[in-house]
Amino acid sequence: MSTLANARDVLRLMARLQRDLTVTDVAGALDLPKSSVSRTLSMMADYGFLDRDPTSRAYRPGELVMEASYHFRASRSTASLLEEELSRLVADIGYTGYVDVLDGAESLVLHMRLGTTGALQAYTPAGTRAPAYASSMGRALLARLDDGQVLRLVDARLEQSTGSAPRTPGELTSCLARVRADGWESSRGEYVPNVAGVSAAVLDSDTGQIFGIGIALPAPELHDDNEARFGRAVRDAALRVGKRIGDPYWLRYVETDAGR
């Protein structure tokens, strides 16, 4: 493997583990000889990609990496990155797509992109609000909070649940645990009749805001043959943005199921 590829893998490992790395860490994780790893890390430090702690002798991101990261975050917002992913997602799948943000106990539409497939029975432009517990988008957003925070936000509202939306705290927390494991959520006509959704979310650690990305389609068109495929497509869009903004969930994410 080339030195450049090794350097890429070192930076990916550092992003995933979110800590300084030793030669032993890298050699074990990448299954490389310590001598090769030592040379790569030393070279990366020489060129400014890494710094080495004088006490622990572990490596951390260097000046060049930090400067590039600062420039990227200063010039690109999380919402704009999600909008780019949404354009690709809608073009690939064909259904209408959304970018939302969690606002208290509600999901708030920031951006809508009309699809070319199917005829939606509802139109939810930017500025539209919905109870977060009652849709795939909202539950994907809520899943980024801990259960205590979620229940403080929505507990009393669950009494107003309609359709197949969670009706009790236990149902909601069980649902959110599944979302955290899968990386995506689906819904069928829970808040807007006859409209289904598939969504995922990212956390902007700099601002604390939680954003969602997802698609909406006629409920009869979401079925066992395509639900997992749509879920993976939406999840992967969120994952790409999450990794670029340093979202800890997506940096650590490992797919553990073949799709539900």
PDB file of C-alpha atoms in Angstrom:
ATOM      1  CA  MET A   1       0.000   0.000   0.000  1.00  0.00           C
ATOM      2  CA  SER A   2       1.315   3.459  -0.847  1.00  0.00           C
ATOM      3  CA  THR A   3       2.403   5.983   1.746  1.00  0.00           C
ATOM      4  CA  LEU A   4      -0.422   8.289   0.638  1.00  0.00           C
ATOM      5  CA  ALA A   5      -3.026   5.571   1.149  1.00  0.00           C
ATOM      6  CA  ASN A   6      -1.561   4.785   4.566  1.00  0.00           C
ATOM      7  CA  ALA A   7      -1.763   8.469   5.506  1.00  0.00           C
ATOM      8  CA  ARG A   8      -5.414   8.538   4.427  1.00  0.00           C
ATOM      9  CA  ASP A   9      -6.172   5.507   6.597  1.00  0.00           C
ATOM     10  CA  VAL A  10      -4.409   7.058   9.584  1.00  0.00           C
ATOM     11  CA  LEU A  11      -6.537  10.203   9.347  1.00  0.00           C
ATOM     12  CA  ARG A  12      -9.705   8.142   8.941  1.00  0.00           C
ATOM     13  CA  LEU A  13      -8.810   6.104  12.019  1.00  0.00           C
ATOM     14  CA  MET A  14      -8.141   9.258  14.019  1.00  0.00           C
ATOM     15  CA  ALA A  15     -11.497  10.712  12.952  1.00  0.00           C
ATOM     16  CA  ARG A  16     -13.322   7.519  13.879  1.00  0.00           C
ATOM     17  CA  LEU A  17     -11.671   7.050  17.282  1.00  0.00           C
ATOM     18  CA  GLN A  18     -11.661  10.766  18.119  1.00  0.00           C
ATOM     19  CA  ARG A  19      -8.377  10.609  20.037  1.00  0.00           C
ATOM     20  CA  ASP A  20      -4.612  10.742  19.644  1.00  0.00           C
ATOM     21  CA  LEU A  21      -2.997   7.645  18.168  1.00  0.00           C
ATOM     22  CA  THR A  22       0.166   5.721  18.961  1.00  0.00           C
ATOM     23  CA  VAL A  23       2.197   3.581  16.601  1.00  0.00           C
ATOM     24  CA  THR A  24       0.726   0.517  18.318  1.00  0.00           C
ATOM     25  CA  ASP A  25      -2.838   1.818  17.826  1.00  0.00           C
ATOM     26  CA  VAL A  26      -2.354   2.307  14.107  1.00  0.00           C
ATOM     27  CA  ALA A  27      -0.445  -0.924  13.520  1.00  0.00           C
ATOM     28  CA  GLY A  28      -3.157  -2.943  15.258  1.00  0.00           C
ATOM     29  CA  ALA A  29      -6.110  -1.216  13.607  1.00  0.00           C
ATOM     30  CA  LEU A  30      -4.660  -1.241  10.084  1.00  0.00           C
ATOM     31  CA  ASP A  31      -2.828  -4.582  10.363  1.00  0.00           C
ATOM     32  CA  LEU A  32       0.489  -3.065   9.307  1.00  0.00           C
ATOM     33  CA  PRO A  33       4.055  -3.601  10.573  1.00  0.00           C
ATOM     34  CA  LYS A  34       5.054  -1.175  13.312  1.00  0.00           C
ATOM     35  CA  SER A  35       8.147  -0.182  11.340  1.00  0.00           C
ATOM     36  CA  SER A  36       6.010   0.851   8.360  1.00  0.00           C
ATOM     37  CA  VAL A  37       3.547   2.704  10.588  1.00  0.00           C
ATOM     38  CA  SER A  38       6.344   4.515  12.400  1.00  0.00           C
ATOM     39  CA  ARG A  39       7.786   5.760   9.107  1.00  0.00           C
ATOM     40  CA  THR A  40       4.377   6.907   7.863  1.00  0.00           C
ATOM     41  CA  LEU A  41       3.526   8.781  11.069  1.00  0.00           C
ATOM     42  CA  SER A  42       6.963  10.402  11.204  1.00  0.00           C
ATOM     43  CA  MET A  43       6.645  11.540   7.599  1.00  0.00           C
ATOM     44  CA  MET A  44       3.142  12.915   8.217  1.00  0.00           C
ATOM     45  CA  ALA A  45       4.499  14.855  11.203  1.00  0.00           C
ATOM     46  CA  ASP A  46       7.432  16.171   9.171  1.00  0.00           C
ATOM     47  CA  TYR A  47       5.043  17.598   6.571  1.00  0.00           C
ATOM     48  CA  GLY A  48       2.617  19.116   9.076  1.00  0.00           C
ATOM     49  CA  PHE A  49      -0.227  16.612   8.779  1.00  0.00           C
ATOM     50  CA  LEU A  50       0.323  15.381  12.348  1.00  0.00           C
ATOM     51  CA  ASP A  51       1.788  16.696  15.594  1.00  0.00           C
ATOM     52  CA  ARG A  52       3.369  14.471  18.249  1.00  0.00           C
ATOM     53  CA  ASP A  53       2.770  14.944  21.942  1.00  0.00           C
ATOM     54  CA  PRO A  54       6.192  15.245  23.607  1.00  0.00           C
ATOM     55  CA  THR A  55       5.028  13.388  26.735  1.00  0.00           C
ATOM     56  CA  SER A  56       2.733  10.599  25.500  1.00  0.00           C
ATOM     57  CA  ARG A  57       4.446  10.326  22.090  1.00  0.00           C
ATOM     58  CA  ALA A  58       0.977   9.924  20.544  1.00  0.00           C
ATOM     59  CA  TYR A  59       0.040  11.689  17.322  1.00  0.00           C
ATOM     60  CA  ARG A  60      -2.753  14.224  16.858  1.00  0.00           C
ATOM     61  CA  PRO A  61      -3.970  16.294  13.852  1.00  0.00           C
ATOM     62  CA  GLY A  62      -1.307  18.727  12.722  1.00  0.00           C
ATOM     63  CA  GLU A  63      -1.409  22.358  11.714  1.00  0.00           C
ATOM     64  CA  LEU A  64      -2.215  21.723   8.044  1.00  0.00           C
ATOM     65  CA  VAL A  65      -5.139  19.436   8.850  1.00  0.00           C
ATOM     66  CA  MET A  66      -6.539  21.900  11.379  1.00  0.00           C
ATOM     67  CA  GLU A  67      -6.219  24.840   8.977  1.00  0.00           C
ATOM     68  CA  ALA A  68      -7.951  22.916   6.204  1.00  0.00           C
ATOM     69  CA  SER A  69     -10.703  21.810   8.583  1.00  0.00           C
ATOM     70  CA  TYR A  70     -11.279  25.374   9.764  1.00  0.00           C
ATOM     71  CA  HIS A  71     -11.525  26.639   6.197  1.00  0.00           C
ATOM     72  CA  PHE A  72     -14.003  23.900   5.277  1.00  0.00           C
ATOM     73  CA  ARG A  73     -16.313  24.574   8.232  1.00  0.00           C
ATOM     74  CA  ALA A  74     -16.096  28.332   7.728  1.00  0.00           C
ATOM     75  CA  SER A  75     -17.080  28.101   4.061  1.00  0.00           C
ATOM     76  CA  ARG A  76     -19.677  25.285   4.185  1.00  0.00           C
ATOM     77  CA  SER A  77     -22.673  24.997   6.513  1.00  0.00           C
ATOM     78  CA  THR A  78     -24.232  21.709   7.529  1.00  0.00           C
ATOM     79  CA  ALA A  79     -27.500  22.737   5.883  1.00  0.00           C
ATOM     80  CA  SER A  80     -25.764  23.473   2.568  1.00  0.00           C
ATOM     81  CA  LEU A  81     -23.994  20.113   2.630  1.00  0.00           C
ATOM     82  CA  LEU A  82     -27.313  18.375   3.263  1.00  0.00           C
ATOM     83  CA  GLU A  83     -28.950  20.278   0.419  1.00  0.00           C
ATOM     84  CA  GLU A  84     -26.263  19.006  -1.943  1.00  0.00           C
ATOM     85  CA  GLU A  85     -26.840  15.446  -0.756  1.00  0.00           C
ATOM     86  CA  LEU A  86     -30.588  15.953  -1.079  1.00  0.00           C
ATOM     87  CA  SER A  87     -30.221  16.925  -4.740  1.00  0.00           C
ATOM     88  CA  ARG A  88     -28.342  13.694  -5.423  1.00  0.00           C
ATOM     89  CA  LEU A  89     -30.765  11.622  -3.353  1.00  0.00           C
ATOM     90  CA  VAL A  90     -33.857  12.959  -5.142  1.00  0.00           C
ATOM     91  CA  ALA A  91     -32.190  12.507  -8.539  1.00  0.00           C
ATOM     92  CA  ASP A  92     -31.327   8.887  -7.696  1.00  0.00           C
ATOM     93  CA  ILE A  93     -34.619   7.842  -6.070  1.00  0.00           C
ATOM     94  CA  GLY A  94     -37.105  10.181  -7.734  1.00  0.00           C
ATOM     95  CA  TYR A  95     -39.253  11.065  -4.727  1.00  0.00           C
ATOM     96  CA  THR A  96     -39.575  14.467  -3.069  1.00  0.00           C
ATOM     97  CA  GLY A  97     -36.889  15.154  -0.472  1.00  0.00           C
ATOM     98  CA  TYR A  98     -36.515  17.341   2.591  1.00  0.00           C
ATOM     99  CA  VAL A  99     -33.948  18.879   4.904  1.00  0.00           C
ATOM    100  CA  ASP A 100     -35.365  19.621   8.378  1.00  0.00           C
ATOM    101  CA  VAL A 101     -34.054  20.874  11.703  1.00  0.00           C
ATOM    102  CA  LEU A 102     -35.194  19.929  15.197  1.00  0.00           C
ATOM    103  CA  ASP A 103     -36.859  22.952  16.813  1.00  0.00           C
ATOM    104  CA  GLY A 104     -37.944  22.063  20.323  1.00  0.00           C
ATOM    105  CA  ALA A 105     -40.419  19.182  20.036  1.00  0.00           C
ATOM    106  CA  GLU A 106     -41.072  19.816  16.339  1.00  0.00           C
ATOM    107  CA  SER A 107     -39.377  19.156  13.037  1.00  0.00           C
ATOM    108  CA  LEU A 108     -39.136  22.284  10.885  1.00  0.00           C
ATOM    109  CA  VAL A 109     -38.739  22.043   7.101  1.00  0.00           C
ATOM    110  CA  LEU A 110     -35.764  24.082   5.875  1.00  0.00           C
ATOM    111  CA  HIS A 111     -35.601  22.929   2.277  1.00  0.00           C
ATOM    112  CA  MET A 112     -37.799  20.886  -0.044  1.00  0.00           C
ATOM    113  CA  ARG A 113     -36.830  19.457  -3.426  1.00  0.00           C
ATOM    114  CA  LEU A 114     -39.634  18.115  -5.611  1.00  0.00           C
ATOM    115  CA  GLY A 115     -39.170  14.653  -7.050  1.00  0.00           C
ATOM    116  CA  THR A 116     -40.124  13.234 -10.409  1.00  0.00           C
ATOM    117  CA  THR A 117     -41.661   9.935  -9.270  1.00  0.00           C
ATOM    118  CA  GLY A 118     -45.150   9.397  -7.877  1.00  0.00           C
ATOM    119  CA  ALA A 119     -47.792  11.934  -6.892  1.00  0.00           C
ATOM    120  CA  LEU A 120     -47.680  13.091  -3.273  1.00  0.00           C
ATOM    121  CA  GLN A 121     -50.962  13.841  -1.575  1.00  0.00           C
ATOM    122  CA  ALA A 122     -49.355  16.602   0.525  1.00  0.00           C
ATOM    123  CA  TYR A 123     -47.119  19.600  -0.066  1.00  0.00           C
ATOM    124  CA  THR A 124     -44.916  20.655   2.852  1.00  0.00           C
ATOM    125  CA  PRO A 125     -42.729  23.623   1.873  1.00  0.00           C
ATOM    126  CA  ALA A 126     -40.018  25.331   3.923  1.00  0.00           C
ATOM    127  CA  GLY A 127     -41.421  26.593   7.219  1.00  0.00           C
ATOM    128  CA  THR A 128     -43.790  23.656   7.729  1.00  0.00           C
ATOM    129  CA  ARG A 129     -43.757  22.214  11.248  1.00  0.00           C
ATOM    130  CA  ALA A 130     -44.806  18.804  12.574  1.00  0.00           C
ATOM    131  CA  PRO A 131     -44.635  16.993  15.927  1.00  0.00           C
ATOM    132  CA  ALA A 132     -41.231  15.290  15.949  1.00  0.00           C
ATOM    133  CA  TYR A 133     -42.499  11.973  17.383  1.00  0.00           C
ATOM    134  CA  ALA A 134     -45.036  11.574  14.549  1.00  0.00           C
ATOM    135  CA  SER A 135     -42.844  11.119  11.460  1.00  0.00           C
ATOM    136  CA  SER A 136     -39.705   9.401  10.246  1.00  0.00           C
ATOM    137  CA  MET A 137     -37.963  12.771   9.992  1.00  0.00           C
ATOM    138  CA  GLY A 138     -38.897  13.798  13.505  1.00  0.00           C
ATOM    139  CA  ARG A 139     -37.895  10.493  15.094  1.00  0.00           C
ATOM    140  CA  ALA A 140     -34.583  10.493  13.241  1.00  0.00           C
ATOM    141  CA  LEU A 141     -33.972  13.935  14.745  1.00  0.00           C
ATOM    142  CA  LEU A 142     -35.091  12.914  18.242  1.00  0.00           C
ATOM    143  CA  ALA A 143     -32.874   9.829  18.157  1.00  0.00           C
ATOM    144  CA  ARG A 144     -29.842  12.110  18.394  1.00  0.00           C
ATOM    145  CA  LEU A 145     -30.950  13.155  21.908  1.00  0.00           C
ATOM    146  CA  ASP A 146     -30.896  10.882  24.935  1.00  0.00           C
ATOM    147  CA  ASP A 147     -34.185   9.378  26.084  1.00  0.00           C
ATOM    148  CA  GLY A 148     -34.501  11.726  29.048  1.00  0.00           C
ATOM    149  CA  GLN A 149     -34.237  14.780  26.823  1.00  0.00           C
ATOM    150  CA  VAL A 150     -36.744  13.317  24.372  1.00  0.00           C
ATOM    151  CA  LEU A 151     -39.365  12.548  26.980  1.00  0.00           C
ATOM    152  CA  ARG A 152     -39.067  15.978  28.545  1.00  0.00           C
ATOM    153  CA  LEU A 153     -39.812  17.448  25.117  1.00  0.00           C
ATOM    154  CA  VAL A 154     -42.662  15.259  23.914  1.00  0.00           C
ATOM    155  CA  ASP A 155     -44.136  13.208  26.781  1.00  0.00           C
ATOM    156  CA  ALA A 156     -47.411  15.122  27.084  1.00  0.00           C
ATOM    157  CA  ARG A 157     -47.811  15.313  23.310  1.00  0.00           C
ATOM    158  CA  LEU A 158     -47.889  11.534  22.874  1.00  0.00           C
ATOM    159  CA  GLU A 159     -51.521  11.515  23.969  1.00  0.00           C
ATOM    160  CA  GLN A 160     -52.328  13.209  20.642  1.00  0.00           C
ATOM    161  CA  SER A 161     -50.706  10.459  18.528  1.00  0.00           C
ATOM    162  CA  THR A 162     -52.513   9.312  15.428  1.00  0.00           C
ATOM    163  CA  GLY A 163     -52.117   6.330  13.129  1.00  0.00           C
ATOM    164  CA  SER A 164     -49.181   4.086  13.992  1.00  0.00           C
ATOM    165  CA  ALA A 165     -47.102   6.815  15.693  1.00  0.00           C
ATOM    166  CA  PRO A 166     -45.805   5.927  19.186  1.00  0.00           C
ATOM    167  CA  ARG A 167     -48.440   6.495  21.871  1.00  0.00           C
ATOM    168  CA  THR A 168     -46.457   5.860  25.061  1.00  0.00           C
ATOM    169  CA  PRO A 169     -42.975   6.794  26.309  1.00  0.00           C
ATOM    170  CA  GLY A 170     -41.978   3.139  26.121  1.00  0.00           C
ATOM    171  CA  GLU A 171     -43.041   2.825  22.500  1.00  0.00           C
ATOM    172  CA  LEU A 172     -41.170   5.993  21.574  1.00  0.00           C
ATOM    173  CA  THR A 173     -37.907   5.104  23.327  1.00  0.00           C
ATOM    174  CA  SER A 174     -38.003   1.600  21.842  1.00  0.00           C
ATOM    175  CA  CYS A 175     -38.462   3.127  18.403  1.00  0.00           C
ATOM    176  CA  LEU A 176     -35.573   5.566  18.926  1.00  0.00           C
ATOM    177  CA  ALA A 177     -33.267   2.760  20.033  1.00  0.00           C
ATOM    178  CA  ARG A 178     -33.907   1.053  16.706  1.00  0.00           C
ATOM    179  CA  VAL A 179     -33.219   4.288  14.825  1.00  0.00           C
ATOM    180  CA  ARG A 180     -29.881   4.675  16.620  1.00  0.00           C
ATOM    181  CA  ALA A 181     -28.929   1.133  15.671  1.00  0.00           C
ATOM    182  CA  ASP A 182     -30.037   1.317  12.028  1.00  0.00           C
ATOM    183  CA  GLY A 183     -29.110   4.925  11.261  1.00  0.00           C
ATOM    184  CA  TRP A 184     -32.485   5.649   9.611  1.00  0.00           C
ATOM    185  CA  GLU A 185     -36.227   5.630  10.264  1.00  0.00           C
ATOM    186  CA  SER A 186     -39.393   5.099   8.246  1.00  0.00           C
ATOM    187  CA  SER A 187     -43.042   6.053   8.725  1.00  0.00           C
ATOM    188  CA  ARG A 188     -46.351   5.474   6.977  1.00  0.00           C
ATOM    189  CA  GLY A 189     -49.105   8.061   7.142  1.00  0.00           C
ATOM    190  CA  GLU A 190     -48.745   8.829  10.845  1.00  0.00           C
ATOM    191  CA  TYR A 191     -49.106  12.617  10.713  1.00  0.00           C
ATOM    192  CA  VAL A 192     -49.917  13.319   7.062  1.00  0.00           C
ATOM    193  CA  PRO A 193     -52.409  10.702   5.819  1.00  0.00           C
ATOM    194  CA  ASN A 194     -51.242   8.430   2.995  1.00  0.00           C
ATOM    195  CA  VAL A 195     -47.693   9.861   2.997  1.00  0.00           C
ATOM    196  CA  ALA A 196     -44.698   7.734   3.981  1.00  0.00           C
ATOM    197  CA  GLY A 197     -41.201   8.882   4.782  1.00  0.00           C
ATOM    198  CA  VAL A 198     -37.636   7.610   5.203  1.00  0.00           C
ATOM    199  CA  SER A 199     -35.140   9.808   7.055  1.00  0.00           C
ATOM    200  CA  ALA A 200     -31.796  10.109   8.851  1.00  0.00           C
ATOM    201  CA  ALA A 201     -30.138  12.869  10.884  1.00  0.00           C
ATOM    202  CA  VAL A 202     -26.822  14.560  11.627  1.00  0.00           C
ATOM    203  CA  LEU A 203     -25.611  16.636  14.575  1.00  0.00           C
ATOM    204  CA  ASP A 204     -23.687  19.859  14.020  1.00  0.00           C
ATOM    205  CA  SER A 205     -21.432  19.771  17.079  1.00  0.00           C
ATOM    206  CA  ASP A 206     -20.402  23.417  16.608  1.00  0.00           C
ATOM    207  CA  THR A 207     -23.954  24.742  16.956  1.00  0.00           C
ATOM    208  CA  GLY A 208     -25.716  21.851  18.691  1.00  0.00           C
ATOM    209  CA  GLN A 209     -28.371  21.817  15.955  1.00  0.00           C
ATOM    210  CA  ILE A 210     -29.751  18.519  14.696  1.00  0.00           C
ATOM    211  CA  PHE A 211     -30.609  18.333  11.004  1.00  0.00           C
ATOM    212  CA  GLY A 212     -32.534  15.665   9.108  1.00  0.00           C
ATOM    213  CA  ILE A 213     -32.559  14.509   5.511  1.00  0.00           C
ATOM    214  CA  GLY A 214     -35.229  12.313   3.997  1.00  0.00           C
ATOM    215  CA  ILE A 215     -37.688  11.458   1.268  1.00  0.00           C
ATOM    216  CA  ALA A 216     -41.489  11.451   1.195  1.00  0.00           C
ATOM    217  CA  LEU A 217     -43.612   9.218  -1.014  1.00  0.00           C
ATOM    218  CA  PRO A 218     -47.153   7.861  -1.277  1.00  0.00           C
ATOM    219  CA  ALA A 219     -47.583   5.334   1.535  1.00  0.00           C
ATOM    220  CA  PRO A 220     -48.616   2.445  -0.768  1.00  0.00           C
ATOM    221  CA  GLU A 221     -45.317   2.842  -2.629  1.00  0.00           C
ATOM    222  CA  LEU A 222     -43.197   2.110   0.474  1.00  0.00           C
ATOM    223  CA  HIS A 223     -43.073  -1.647   0.950  1.00  0.00           C
ATOM    224  CA  ASP A 224     -40.763  -4.464   1.996  1.00  0.00           C
ATOM    225  CA  ASP A 225     -39.063  -4.612  -1.408  1.00  0.00           C
ATOM    226  CA  ASN A 226     -37.777  -1.036  -1.307  1.00  0.00           C
ATOM    227  CA  GLU A 227     -37.888   0.199   2.306  1.00  0.00           C
ATOM    228  CA  ALA A 228     -34.428  -1.063   3.269  1.00  0.00           C
ATOM    229  CA  ARG A 229     -32.934   0.198  -0.006  1.00  0.00           C
ATOM    230  CA  PHE A 230     -34.375   3.665   0.546  1.00  0.00           C
ATOM    231  CA  GLY A 231     -33.242   3.544   4.169  1.00  0.00           C
ATOM    232  CA  ARG A 232     -29.664   2.774   3.198  1.00  0.00           C
ATOM    233  CA  ALA A 233     -29.664   5.520   0.563  1.00  0.00           C
ATOM    234  CA  VAL A 234     -30.882   8.139   3.042  1.00  0.00           C
ATOM    235  CA  ARG A 235     -28.562   6.836   5.755  1.00  0.00           C
ATOM    236  CA  ASP A 236     -25.560   7.010   3.437  1.00  0.00           C
ATOM    237  CA  ALA A 237     -26.392  10.608   2.510  1.00  0.00           C
ATOM    238  CA  ALA A 238     -26.449  11.540   6.205  1.00  0.00           C
ATOM    239  CA  LEU A 239     -23.294   9.522   6.840  1.00  0.00           C
ATOM    240  CA  ARG A 240     -21.345  11.393   4.170  1.00  0.00           C
ATOM    241  CA  VAL A 241     -22.316  14.741   5.659  1.00  0.00           C
ATOM    242  CA  GLY A 242     -21.832  13.509   9.210  1.00  0.00           C
ATOM    243  CA  LYS A 243     -18.277  12.424   8.519  1.00  0.00           C
ATOM    244  CA  ARG A 244     -17.463  15.724   6.846  1.00  0.00           C
ATOM    245  CA  ILE A 245     -18.670  17.774   9.826  1.00  0.00           C
ATOM    246  CA  GLY A 246     -17.214  15.467  12.484  1.00  0.00           C
ATOM    247  CA  ASP A 247     -20.522  14.110  13.826  1.00  0.00           C
ATOM    248  CA  PRO A 248     -19.405  11.535  16.462  1.00  0.00           C
ATOM    249  CA  TYR A 249     -22.311   9.191  15.702  1.00  0.00           C
ATOM    250  CA  TRP A 250     -21.435   8.874  12.017  1.00  0.00           C
ATOM    251  CA  LEU A 251     -17.697   8.743  12.650  1.00  0.00           C
ATOM    252  CA  ARG A 252     -18.282   5.674  14.839  1.00  0.00           C
ATOM    253  CA  TYR A 253     -21.131   4.178  12.809  1.00  0.00           C
ATOM    254  CA  VAL A 254     -20.780   0.568  11.726  1.00  0.00           C
ATOM    255  CA  GLU A 255     -23.605  -1.094   9.823  1.00  0.00           C
ATOM    256  CA  THR A 256     -24.883  -4.048  11.832  1.00  0.00           C
ATOM    257  CA  ASP A 257     -27.924  -5.178   9.893  1.00  0.00           C
ATOM    258  CA  ALA A 258     -28.812  -6.074   6.343  1.00  0.00           C
ATOM    259  CA  GLY A 259     -31.872  -3.813   6.371  1.00  0.00           C
ATOM    260  CA  ARG A 260     -35.174  -4.202   8.148  1.00  0.00           C
TER     261      ARG A 260
END
